[in-house]
Short mmCIF file of C-alpha atoms and ligand atoms in Angstrom, two decimals:
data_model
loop_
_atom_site.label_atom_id
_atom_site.label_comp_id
_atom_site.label_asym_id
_atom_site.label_seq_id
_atom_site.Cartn_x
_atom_site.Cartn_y
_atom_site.Cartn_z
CA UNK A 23 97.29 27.90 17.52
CA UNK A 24 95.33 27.75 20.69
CA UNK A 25 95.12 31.42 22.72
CA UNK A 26 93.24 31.55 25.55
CA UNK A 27 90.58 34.45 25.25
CA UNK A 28 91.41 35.88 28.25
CA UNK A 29 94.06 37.20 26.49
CA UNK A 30 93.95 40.78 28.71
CA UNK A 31 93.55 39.31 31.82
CA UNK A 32 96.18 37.07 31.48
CA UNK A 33 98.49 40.01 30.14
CA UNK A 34 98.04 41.91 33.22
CA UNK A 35 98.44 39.43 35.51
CA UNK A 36 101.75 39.01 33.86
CA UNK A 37 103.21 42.25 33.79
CA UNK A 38 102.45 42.31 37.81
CA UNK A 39 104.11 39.51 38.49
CA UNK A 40 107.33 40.89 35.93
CA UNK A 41 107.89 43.87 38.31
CA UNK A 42 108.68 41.59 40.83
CA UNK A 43 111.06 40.09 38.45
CA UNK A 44 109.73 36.96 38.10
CA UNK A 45 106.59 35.59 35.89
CA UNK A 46 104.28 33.79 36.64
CA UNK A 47 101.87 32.73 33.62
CA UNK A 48 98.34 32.59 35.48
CA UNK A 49 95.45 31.77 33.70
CA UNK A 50 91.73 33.23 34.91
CA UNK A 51 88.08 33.08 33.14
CA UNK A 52 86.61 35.40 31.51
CA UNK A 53 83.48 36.47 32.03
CA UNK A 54 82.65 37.84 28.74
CA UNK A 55 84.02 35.11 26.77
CA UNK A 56 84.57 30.92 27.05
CA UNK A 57 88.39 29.51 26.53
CA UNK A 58 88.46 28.89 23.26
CA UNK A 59 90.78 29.37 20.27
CA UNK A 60 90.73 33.04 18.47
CA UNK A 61 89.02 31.26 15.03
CA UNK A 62 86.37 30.05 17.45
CA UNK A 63 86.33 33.46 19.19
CA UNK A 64 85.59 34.95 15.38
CA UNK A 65 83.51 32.65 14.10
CA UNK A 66 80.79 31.81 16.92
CA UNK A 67 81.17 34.05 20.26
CA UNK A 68 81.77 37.66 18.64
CA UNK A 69 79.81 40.17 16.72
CA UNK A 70 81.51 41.20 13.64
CA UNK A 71 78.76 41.51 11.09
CA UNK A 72 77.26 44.41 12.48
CA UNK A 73 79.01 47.92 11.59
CA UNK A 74 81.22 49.07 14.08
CA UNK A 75 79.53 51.45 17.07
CA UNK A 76 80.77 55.22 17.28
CA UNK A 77 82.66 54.12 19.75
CA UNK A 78 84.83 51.84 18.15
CA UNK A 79 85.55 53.98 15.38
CA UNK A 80 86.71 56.67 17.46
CA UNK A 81 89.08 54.17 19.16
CA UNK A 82 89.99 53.10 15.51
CA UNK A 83 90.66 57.01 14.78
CA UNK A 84 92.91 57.58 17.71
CA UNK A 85 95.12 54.39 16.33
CA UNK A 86 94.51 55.20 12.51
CA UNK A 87 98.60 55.89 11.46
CA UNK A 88 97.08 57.87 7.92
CA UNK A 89 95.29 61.46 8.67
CA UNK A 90 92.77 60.85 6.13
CA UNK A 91 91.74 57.88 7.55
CA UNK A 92 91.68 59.41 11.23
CA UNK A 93 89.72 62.32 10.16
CA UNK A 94 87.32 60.57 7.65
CA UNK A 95 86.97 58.11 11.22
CA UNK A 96 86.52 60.71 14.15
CA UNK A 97 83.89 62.34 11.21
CA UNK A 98 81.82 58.85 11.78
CA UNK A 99 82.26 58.87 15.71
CA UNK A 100 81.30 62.12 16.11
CA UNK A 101 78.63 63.31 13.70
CA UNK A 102 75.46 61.06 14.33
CA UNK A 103 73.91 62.25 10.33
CA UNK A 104 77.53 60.79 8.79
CA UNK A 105 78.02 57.90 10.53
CA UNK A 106 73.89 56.89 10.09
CA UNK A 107 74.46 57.62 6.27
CA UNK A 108 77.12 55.23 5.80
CA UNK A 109 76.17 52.77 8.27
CA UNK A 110 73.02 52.73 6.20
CA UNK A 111 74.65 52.42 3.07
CA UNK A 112 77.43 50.37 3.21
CA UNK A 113 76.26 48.42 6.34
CA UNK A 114 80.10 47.57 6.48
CA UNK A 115 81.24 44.82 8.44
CA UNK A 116 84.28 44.88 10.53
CA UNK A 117 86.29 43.56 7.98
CA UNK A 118 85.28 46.34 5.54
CA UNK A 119 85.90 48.84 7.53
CA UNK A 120 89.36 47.65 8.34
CA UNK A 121 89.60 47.52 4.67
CA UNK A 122 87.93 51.13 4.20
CA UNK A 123 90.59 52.59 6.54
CA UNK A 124 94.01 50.82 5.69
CA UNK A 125 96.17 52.67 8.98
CA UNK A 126 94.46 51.26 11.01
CA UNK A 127 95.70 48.35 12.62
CA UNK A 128 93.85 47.41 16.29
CA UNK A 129 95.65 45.39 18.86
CA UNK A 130 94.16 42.34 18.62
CA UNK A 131 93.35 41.28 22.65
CA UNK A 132 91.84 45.14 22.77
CA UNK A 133 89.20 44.52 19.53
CA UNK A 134 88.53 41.51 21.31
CA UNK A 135 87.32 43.28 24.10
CA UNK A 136 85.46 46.32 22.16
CA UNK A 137 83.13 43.75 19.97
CA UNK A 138 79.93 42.86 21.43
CA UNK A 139 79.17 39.46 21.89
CA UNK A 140 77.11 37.88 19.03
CA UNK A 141 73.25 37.96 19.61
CA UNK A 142 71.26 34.49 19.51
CA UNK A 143 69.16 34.61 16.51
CA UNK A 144 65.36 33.09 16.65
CA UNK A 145 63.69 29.95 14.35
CA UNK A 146 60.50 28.56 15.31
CA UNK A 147 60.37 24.84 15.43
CA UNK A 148 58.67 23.64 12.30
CA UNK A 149 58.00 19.85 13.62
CA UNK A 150 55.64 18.58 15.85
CA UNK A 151 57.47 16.47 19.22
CA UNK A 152 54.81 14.14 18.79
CA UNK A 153 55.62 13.38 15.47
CA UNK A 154 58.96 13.71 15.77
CA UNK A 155 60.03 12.82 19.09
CA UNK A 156 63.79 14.07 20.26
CA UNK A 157 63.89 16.20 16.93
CA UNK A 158 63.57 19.68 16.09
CA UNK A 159 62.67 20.68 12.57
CA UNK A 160 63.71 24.42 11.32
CA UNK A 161 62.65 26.26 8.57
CA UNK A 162 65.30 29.00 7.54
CA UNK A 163 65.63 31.23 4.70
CA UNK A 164 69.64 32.13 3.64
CA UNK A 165 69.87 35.38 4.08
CA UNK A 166 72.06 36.67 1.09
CA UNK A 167 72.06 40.12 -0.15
CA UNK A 168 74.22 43.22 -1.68
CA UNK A 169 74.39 46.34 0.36
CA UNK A 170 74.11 49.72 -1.42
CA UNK A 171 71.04 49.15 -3.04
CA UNK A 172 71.95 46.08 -4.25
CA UNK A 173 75.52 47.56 -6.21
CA UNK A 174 77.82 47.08 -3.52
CA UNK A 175 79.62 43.78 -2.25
CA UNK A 176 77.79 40.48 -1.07
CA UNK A 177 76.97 39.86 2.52
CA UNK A 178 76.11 36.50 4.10
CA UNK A 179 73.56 36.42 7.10
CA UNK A 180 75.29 35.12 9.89
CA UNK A 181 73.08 32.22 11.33
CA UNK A 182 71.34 31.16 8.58
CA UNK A 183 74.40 30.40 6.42
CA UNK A 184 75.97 28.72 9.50
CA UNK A 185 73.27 26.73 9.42
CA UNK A 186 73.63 25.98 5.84
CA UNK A 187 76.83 25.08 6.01
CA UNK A 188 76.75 23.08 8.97
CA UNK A 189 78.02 19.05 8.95
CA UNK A 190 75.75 16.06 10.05
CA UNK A 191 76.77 15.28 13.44
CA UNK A 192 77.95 19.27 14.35
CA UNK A 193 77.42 20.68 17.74
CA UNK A 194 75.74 24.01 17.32
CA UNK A 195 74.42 25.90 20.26
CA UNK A 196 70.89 26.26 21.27
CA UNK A 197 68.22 26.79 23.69
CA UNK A 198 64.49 26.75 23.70
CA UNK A 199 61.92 29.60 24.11
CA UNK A 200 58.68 28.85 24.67
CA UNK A 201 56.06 30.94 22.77
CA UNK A 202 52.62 30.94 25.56
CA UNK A 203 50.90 33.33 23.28
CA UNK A 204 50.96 30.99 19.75
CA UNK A 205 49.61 27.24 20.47
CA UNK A 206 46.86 25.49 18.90
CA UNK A 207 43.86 26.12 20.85
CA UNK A 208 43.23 23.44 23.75
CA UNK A 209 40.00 22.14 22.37
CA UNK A 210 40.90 20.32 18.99
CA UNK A 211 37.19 20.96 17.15
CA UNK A 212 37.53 24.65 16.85
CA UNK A 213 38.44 25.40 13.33
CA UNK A 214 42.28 27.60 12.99
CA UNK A 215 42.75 29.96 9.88
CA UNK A 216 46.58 30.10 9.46
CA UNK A 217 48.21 32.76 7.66
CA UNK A 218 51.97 32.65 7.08
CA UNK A 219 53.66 33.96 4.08
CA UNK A 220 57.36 32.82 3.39
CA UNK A 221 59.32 31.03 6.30
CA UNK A 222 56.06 32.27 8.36
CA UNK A 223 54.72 28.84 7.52
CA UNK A 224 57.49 27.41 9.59
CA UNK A 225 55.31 26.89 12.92
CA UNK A 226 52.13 25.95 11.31
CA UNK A 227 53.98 22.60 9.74
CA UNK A 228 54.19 21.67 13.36
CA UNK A 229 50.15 22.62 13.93
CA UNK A 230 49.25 20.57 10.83
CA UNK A 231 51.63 17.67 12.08
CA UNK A 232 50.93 17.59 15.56
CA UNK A 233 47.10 17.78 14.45
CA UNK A 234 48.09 14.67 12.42
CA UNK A 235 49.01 12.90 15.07
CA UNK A 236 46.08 13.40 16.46
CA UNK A 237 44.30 12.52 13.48
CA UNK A 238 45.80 8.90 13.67
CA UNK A 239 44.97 8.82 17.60
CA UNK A 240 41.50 9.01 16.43
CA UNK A 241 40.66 13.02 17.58
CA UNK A 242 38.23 14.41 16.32
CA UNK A 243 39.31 17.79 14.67
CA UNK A 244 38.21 20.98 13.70
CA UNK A 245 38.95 22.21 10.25
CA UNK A 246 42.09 23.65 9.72
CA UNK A 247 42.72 26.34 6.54
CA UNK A 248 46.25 27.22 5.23
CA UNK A 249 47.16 30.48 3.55
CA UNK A 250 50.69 30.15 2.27
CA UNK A 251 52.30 32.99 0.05
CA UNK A 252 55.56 33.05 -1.64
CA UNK A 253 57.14 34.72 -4.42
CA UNK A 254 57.00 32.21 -7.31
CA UNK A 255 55.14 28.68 -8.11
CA UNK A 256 58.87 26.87 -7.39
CA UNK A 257 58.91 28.28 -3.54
CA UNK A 258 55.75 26.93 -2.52
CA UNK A 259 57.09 25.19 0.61
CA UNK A 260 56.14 21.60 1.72
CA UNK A 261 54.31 21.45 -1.33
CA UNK A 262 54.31 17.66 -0.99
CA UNK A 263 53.58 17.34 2.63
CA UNK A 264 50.70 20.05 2.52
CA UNK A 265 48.87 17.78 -0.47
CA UNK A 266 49.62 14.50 1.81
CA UNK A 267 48.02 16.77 4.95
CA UNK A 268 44.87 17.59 2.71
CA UNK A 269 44.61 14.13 1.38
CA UNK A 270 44.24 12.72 5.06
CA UNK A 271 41.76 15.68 6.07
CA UNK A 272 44.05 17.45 8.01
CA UNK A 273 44.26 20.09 6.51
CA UNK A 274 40.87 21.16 4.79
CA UNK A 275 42.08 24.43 2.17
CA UNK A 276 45.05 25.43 1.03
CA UNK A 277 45.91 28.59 -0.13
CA UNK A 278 48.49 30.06 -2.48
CA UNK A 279 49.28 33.56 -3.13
CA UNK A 280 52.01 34.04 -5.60
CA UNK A 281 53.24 37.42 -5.72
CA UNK A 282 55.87 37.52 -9.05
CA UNK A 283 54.80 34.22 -10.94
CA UNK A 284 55.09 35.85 -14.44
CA UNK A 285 51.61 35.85 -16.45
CA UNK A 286 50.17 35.98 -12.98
CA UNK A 287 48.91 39.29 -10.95
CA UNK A 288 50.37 39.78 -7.84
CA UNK A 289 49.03 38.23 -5.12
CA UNK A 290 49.14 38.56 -1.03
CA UNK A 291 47.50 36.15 1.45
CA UNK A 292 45.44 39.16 2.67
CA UNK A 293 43.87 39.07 -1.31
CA UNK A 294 42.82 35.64 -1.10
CA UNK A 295 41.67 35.50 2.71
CA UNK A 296 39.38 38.57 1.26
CA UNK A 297 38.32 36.14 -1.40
CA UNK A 298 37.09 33.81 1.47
CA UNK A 299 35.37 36.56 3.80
CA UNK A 300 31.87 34.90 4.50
CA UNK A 301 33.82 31.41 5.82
CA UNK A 302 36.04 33.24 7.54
CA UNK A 303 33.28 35.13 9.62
CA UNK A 304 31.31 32.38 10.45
CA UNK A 305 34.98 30.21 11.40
CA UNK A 306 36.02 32.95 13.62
CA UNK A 307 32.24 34.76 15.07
CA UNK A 308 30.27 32.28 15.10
CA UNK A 309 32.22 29.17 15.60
CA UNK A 310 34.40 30.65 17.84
CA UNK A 311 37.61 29.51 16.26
CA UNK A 312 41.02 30.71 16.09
CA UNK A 313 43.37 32.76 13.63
CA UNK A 314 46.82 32.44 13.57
CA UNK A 315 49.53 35.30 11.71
CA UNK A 316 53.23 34.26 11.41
CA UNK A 317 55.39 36.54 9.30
CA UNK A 318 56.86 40.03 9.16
CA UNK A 319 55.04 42.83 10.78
CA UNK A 320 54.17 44.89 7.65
CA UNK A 321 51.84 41.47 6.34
CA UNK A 322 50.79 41.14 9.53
CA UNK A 323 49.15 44.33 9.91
CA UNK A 324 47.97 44.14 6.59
CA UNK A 325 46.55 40.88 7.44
CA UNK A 326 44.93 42.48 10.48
CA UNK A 327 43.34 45.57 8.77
CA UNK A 328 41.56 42.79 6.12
CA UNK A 329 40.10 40.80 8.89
CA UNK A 330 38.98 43.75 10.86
CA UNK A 331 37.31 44.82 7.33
CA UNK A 332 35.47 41.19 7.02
CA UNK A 333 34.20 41.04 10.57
CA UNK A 334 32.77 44.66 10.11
CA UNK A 335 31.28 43.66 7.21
CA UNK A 336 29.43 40.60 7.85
CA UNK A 337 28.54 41.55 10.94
CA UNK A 338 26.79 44.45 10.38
CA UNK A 339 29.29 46.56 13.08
CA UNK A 340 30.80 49.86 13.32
CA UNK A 341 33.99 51.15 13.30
CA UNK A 342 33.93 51.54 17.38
CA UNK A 343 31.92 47.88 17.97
CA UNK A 344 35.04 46.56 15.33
CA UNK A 345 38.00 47.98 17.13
CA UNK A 346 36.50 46.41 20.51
CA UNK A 347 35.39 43.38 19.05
CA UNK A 348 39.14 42.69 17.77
CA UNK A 349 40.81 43.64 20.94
CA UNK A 350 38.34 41.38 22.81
CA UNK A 351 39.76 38.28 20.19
CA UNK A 352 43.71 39.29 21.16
CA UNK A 353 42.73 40.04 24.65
CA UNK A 354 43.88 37.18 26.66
CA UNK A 355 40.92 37.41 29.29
CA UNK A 356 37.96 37.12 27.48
CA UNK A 357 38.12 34.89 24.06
CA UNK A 358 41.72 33.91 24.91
CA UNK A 359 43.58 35.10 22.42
CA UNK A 360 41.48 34.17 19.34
CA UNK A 361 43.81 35.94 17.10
CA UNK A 362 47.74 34.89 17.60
CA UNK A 363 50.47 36.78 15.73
CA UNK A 364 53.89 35.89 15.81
CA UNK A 365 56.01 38.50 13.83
CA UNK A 366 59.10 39.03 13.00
CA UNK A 367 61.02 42.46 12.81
CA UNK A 368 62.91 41.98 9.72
CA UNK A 369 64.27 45.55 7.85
C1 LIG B 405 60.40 35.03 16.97
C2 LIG B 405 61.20 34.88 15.70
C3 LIG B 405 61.05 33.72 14.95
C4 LIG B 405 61.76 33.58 13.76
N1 LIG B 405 61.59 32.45 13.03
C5 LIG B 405 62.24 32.30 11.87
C6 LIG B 405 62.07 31.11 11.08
O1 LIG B 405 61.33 30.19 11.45
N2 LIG B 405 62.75 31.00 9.91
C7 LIG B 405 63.60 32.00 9.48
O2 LIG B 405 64.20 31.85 8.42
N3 LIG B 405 63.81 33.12 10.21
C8 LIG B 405 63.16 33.28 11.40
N4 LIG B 405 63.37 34.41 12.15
C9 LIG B 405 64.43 35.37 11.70
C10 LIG B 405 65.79 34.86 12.23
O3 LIG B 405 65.82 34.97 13.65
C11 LIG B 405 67.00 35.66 11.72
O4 LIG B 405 66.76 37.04 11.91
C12 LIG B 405 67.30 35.42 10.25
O5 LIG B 405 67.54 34.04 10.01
C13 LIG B 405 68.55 36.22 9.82
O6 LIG B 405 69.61 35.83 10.65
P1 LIG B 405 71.10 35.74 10.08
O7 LIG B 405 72.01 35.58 11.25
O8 LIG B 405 71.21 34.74 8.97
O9 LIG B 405 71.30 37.15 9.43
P2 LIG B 405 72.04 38.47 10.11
O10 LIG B 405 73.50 38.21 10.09
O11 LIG B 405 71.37 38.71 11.40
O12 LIG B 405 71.70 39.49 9.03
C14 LIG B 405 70.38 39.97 8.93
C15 LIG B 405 70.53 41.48 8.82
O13 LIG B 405 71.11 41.77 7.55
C16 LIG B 405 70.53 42.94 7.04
N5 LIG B 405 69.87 42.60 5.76
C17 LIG B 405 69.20 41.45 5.44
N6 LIG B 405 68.74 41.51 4.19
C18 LIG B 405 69.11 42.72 3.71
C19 LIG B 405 68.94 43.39 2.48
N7 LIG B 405 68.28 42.80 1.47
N8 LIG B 405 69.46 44.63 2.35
C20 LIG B 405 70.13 45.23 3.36
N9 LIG B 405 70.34 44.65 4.55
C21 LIG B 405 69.83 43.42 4.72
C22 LIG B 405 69.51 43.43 8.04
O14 LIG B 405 70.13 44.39 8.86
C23 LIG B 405 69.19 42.20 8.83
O15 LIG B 405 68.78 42.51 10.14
C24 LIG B 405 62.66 34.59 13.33
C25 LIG B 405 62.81 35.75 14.10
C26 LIG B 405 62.08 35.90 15.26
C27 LIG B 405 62.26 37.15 16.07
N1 LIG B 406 66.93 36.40 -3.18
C1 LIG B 406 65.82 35.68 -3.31
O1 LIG B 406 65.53 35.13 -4.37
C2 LIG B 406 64.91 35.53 -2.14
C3 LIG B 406 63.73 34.78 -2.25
C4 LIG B 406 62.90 34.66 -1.14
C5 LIG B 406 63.28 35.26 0.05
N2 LIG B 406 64.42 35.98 0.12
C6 LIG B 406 64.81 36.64 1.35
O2 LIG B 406 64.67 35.70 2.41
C7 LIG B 406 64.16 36.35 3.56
C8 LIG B 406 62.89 35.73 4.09
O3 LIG B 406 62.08 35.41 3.03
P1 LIG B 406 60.66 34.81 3.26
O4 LIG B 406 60.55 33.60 2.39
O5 LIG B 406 60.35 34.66 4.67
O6 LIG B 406 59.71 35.94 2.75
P2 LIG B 406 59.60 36.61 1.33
O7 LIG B 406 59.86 35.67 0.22
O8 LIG B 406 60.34 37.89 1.38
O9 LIG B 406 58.00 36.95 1.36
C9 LIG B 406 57.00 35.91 1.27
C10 LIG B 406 55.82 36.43 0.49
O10 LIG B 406 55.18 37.48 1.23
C11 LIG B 406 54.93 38.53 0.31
N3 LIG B 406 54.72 39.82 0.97
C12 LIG B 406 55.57 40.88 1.05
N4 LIG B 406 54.98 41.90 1.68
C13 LIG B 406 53.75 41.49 2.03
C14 LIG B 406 52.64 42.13 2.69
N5 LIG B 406 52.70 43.36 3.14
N6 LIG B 406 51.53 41.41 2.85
C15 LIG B 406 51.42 40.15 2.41
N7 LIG B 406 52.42 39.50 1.76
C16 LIG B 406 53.57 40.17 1.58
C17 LIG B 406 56.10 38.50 -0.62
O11 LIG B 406 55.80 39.19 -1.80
P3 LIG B 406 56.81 40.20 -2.55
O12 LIG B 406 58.18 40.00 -1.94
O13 LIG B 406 56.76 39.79 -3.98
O14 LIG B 406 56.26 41.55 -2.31
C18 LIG B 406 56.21 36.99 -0.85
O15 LIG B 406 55.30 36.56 -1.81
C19 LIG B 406 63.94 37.77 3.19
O16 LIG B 406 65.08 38.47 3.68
C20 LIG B 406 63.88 37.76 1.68
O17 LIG B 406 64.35 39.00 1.16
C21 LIG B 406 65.25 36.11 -0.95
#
């Protein structure tokens, strides 16, 4: 069945037109919300993987038919420690909590209205347009996990398993932001140190295969160094395309960092980049070239901290000449923007 998401609208409209005594069905848009049918409404325009807001638990309370339920609910709304304690823990969706709290049973048109709208999520495009003209390459990881510390029930990332799941031929719905502070430098000889752990390697496969293409419009290049990390030997990403990219000289090094490959100590990018310290000085000091970070913010300091530690070292600075030194590489006025992070805040 087709209902027209502007459900409320349309009821109120109706009911004015009733106490006149006649009714007139009238139709208006939305502007929360596109016409579309109440599946679609679920599935792709509304929120309801995040736990429900104070708010809407207190509006669930003042409907909940059960007393336990109503005073377990108005509990949640109105004491900050409770409701962060459970949110944390059960991170219920709005399904579980409808679940948790049986009496309650919301009008649909008015839960409609109380969810937020669902958030665009990020990917960065992991193919070069060069390369791959009128394409865009992703590089996703399924989110999948169990909430309460890993004991409780399975929950499904929202984008990522769309994705997934997705048919050839699907419309999905996208847009394009560009990124000004993470490109390949303009000048194609200086040498790039790229550091991205997990589905962090996503925009470097479109660095190494836009600098292929240049490669086979007879560029000269710079040298370009990879360090990839992942958890075991079988999630070493583009393993086949990275050997093709070293075999043509695109890519010079590559690294791996395993970090749970039994019979193998851990290991983090930041271990082996510290493995390579004297290279990467001269690459970044004295050749002026550029270093890239792509990953979760945690590595990425990490990362930071260990090339603050090389650059000290090798070149003989103090703590005060190293802190200005860096800031001069990120500062987009003087070496323009030598080092380029692009994190992402993941929990
Ligand atoms: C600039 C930028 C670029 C990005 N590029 C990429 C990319 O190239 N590839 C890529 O895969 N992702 C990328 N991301 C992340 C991506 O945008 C999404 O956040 C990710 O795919 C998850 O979205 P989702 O809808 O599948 O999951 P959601 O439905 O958004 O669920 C994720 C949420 O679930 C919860 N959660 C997840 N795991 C656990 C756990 N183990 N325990 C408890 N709670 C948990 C957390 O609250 C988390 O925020 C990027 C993000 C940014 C900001
Ligand atoms: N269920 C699974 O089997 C599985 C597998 C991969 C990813 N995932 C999930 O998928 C999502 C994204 O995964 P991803 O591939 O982008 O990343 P990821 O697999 O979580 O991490 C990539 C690599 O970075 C390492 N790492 C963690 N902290 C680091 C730090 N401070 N410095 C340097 N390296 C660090 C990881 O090691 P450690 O994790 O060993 O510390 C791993 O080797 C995450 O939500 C992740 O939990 C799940």
């Amino acid at each position: 069945m087709y209902l027209n998401s502007r459900f409320l609208e349309r009821s109120i409209t109706v009911r004015e037109f009733s106490e006149l005594g006649s009714v007139i069905k009238s139709w208006k848009p939305h502007e929360r919300l596109p016409s579309c049918s109440v599946r679609q409404l679920f599935t792709r325009f509304l929120d309801i993987t995040t736990p429900p807001t104070p708010n809407l638990l207190q509006h669930f309370a003042s409907i909940a038919t059960d007393e336990d339920d109503q005073q377990k609910l108005n509990l949640l709304a109105t004491d900050s420690a409770a409701y962060e304690d459970w949110r944390h823990w059960r991170f219920p969706h709005l399904l579980e909590v409808l679940e948790e709290f049986p009496s309650v049973t919301p009008h649909a048109p008015l839960l409609i209205s109380q969810l937020s709208i669902l958030q665009p999520r990020f990917y960065s495009i992991s193919s070069s347009p060069a390369l791959h003209p009128n394409e865009i390459h992703l590089t996703v990881a399924v989110v999948v996990y169990r909430t309460e510390d890993g004991e409780g029930p399975m929950h499904y990332g929202v984008c990522s398993n769309y994705l997934q799941n997705i048919s050839v031929d699907e419309e999905v719905y996208v847009f394009v932001r560009s990124a000004p502070n993470f490109h390949l430098p303009s000048d194609p000889i200086k040498p790039v140190i790229l550091v991205g752990p997990g589905t962090g390697i996503a925009p470097f496969r479109s660095f190494w295969q836009q600098r292929y293409y240049q490669l086979k419009q007879r560029q000269q290049l710079g040298k370009m160094w990879l360090f990839f990390g992942c958890r075991t030997k079988d999630m070493d990403l583009y393993k086949d395309e990275k050997a093709e990219m070293l075999k043509d000289g695109v890519l010079d090094r590559v690294f791996l960092a395993l970090s749970r490959e039994p019979d193998i100590p851990k290991t983090y990018v930041q271990n082996l980049a510290l493995k390579e310290a004297l290279e990467i000085y001269k690459f970044l000091v004295l050749e002026k070239g550029h270093f890239y970070v792509c990953g979760d913010c945690t590595m990425a300091e990490h990362v930071y901290q260990t090339l603050k530690a090389i650059i000290q070292k090798y070149g003989g600075m103090s703590d005060n000449q190293v802190e200005s030194y860096m800031s001069s590489m990120t500062s987009s006025t003087q070496r323009s923007d030598c080092i380029q992070t692009n994190t992402l805040a993941r929990s």
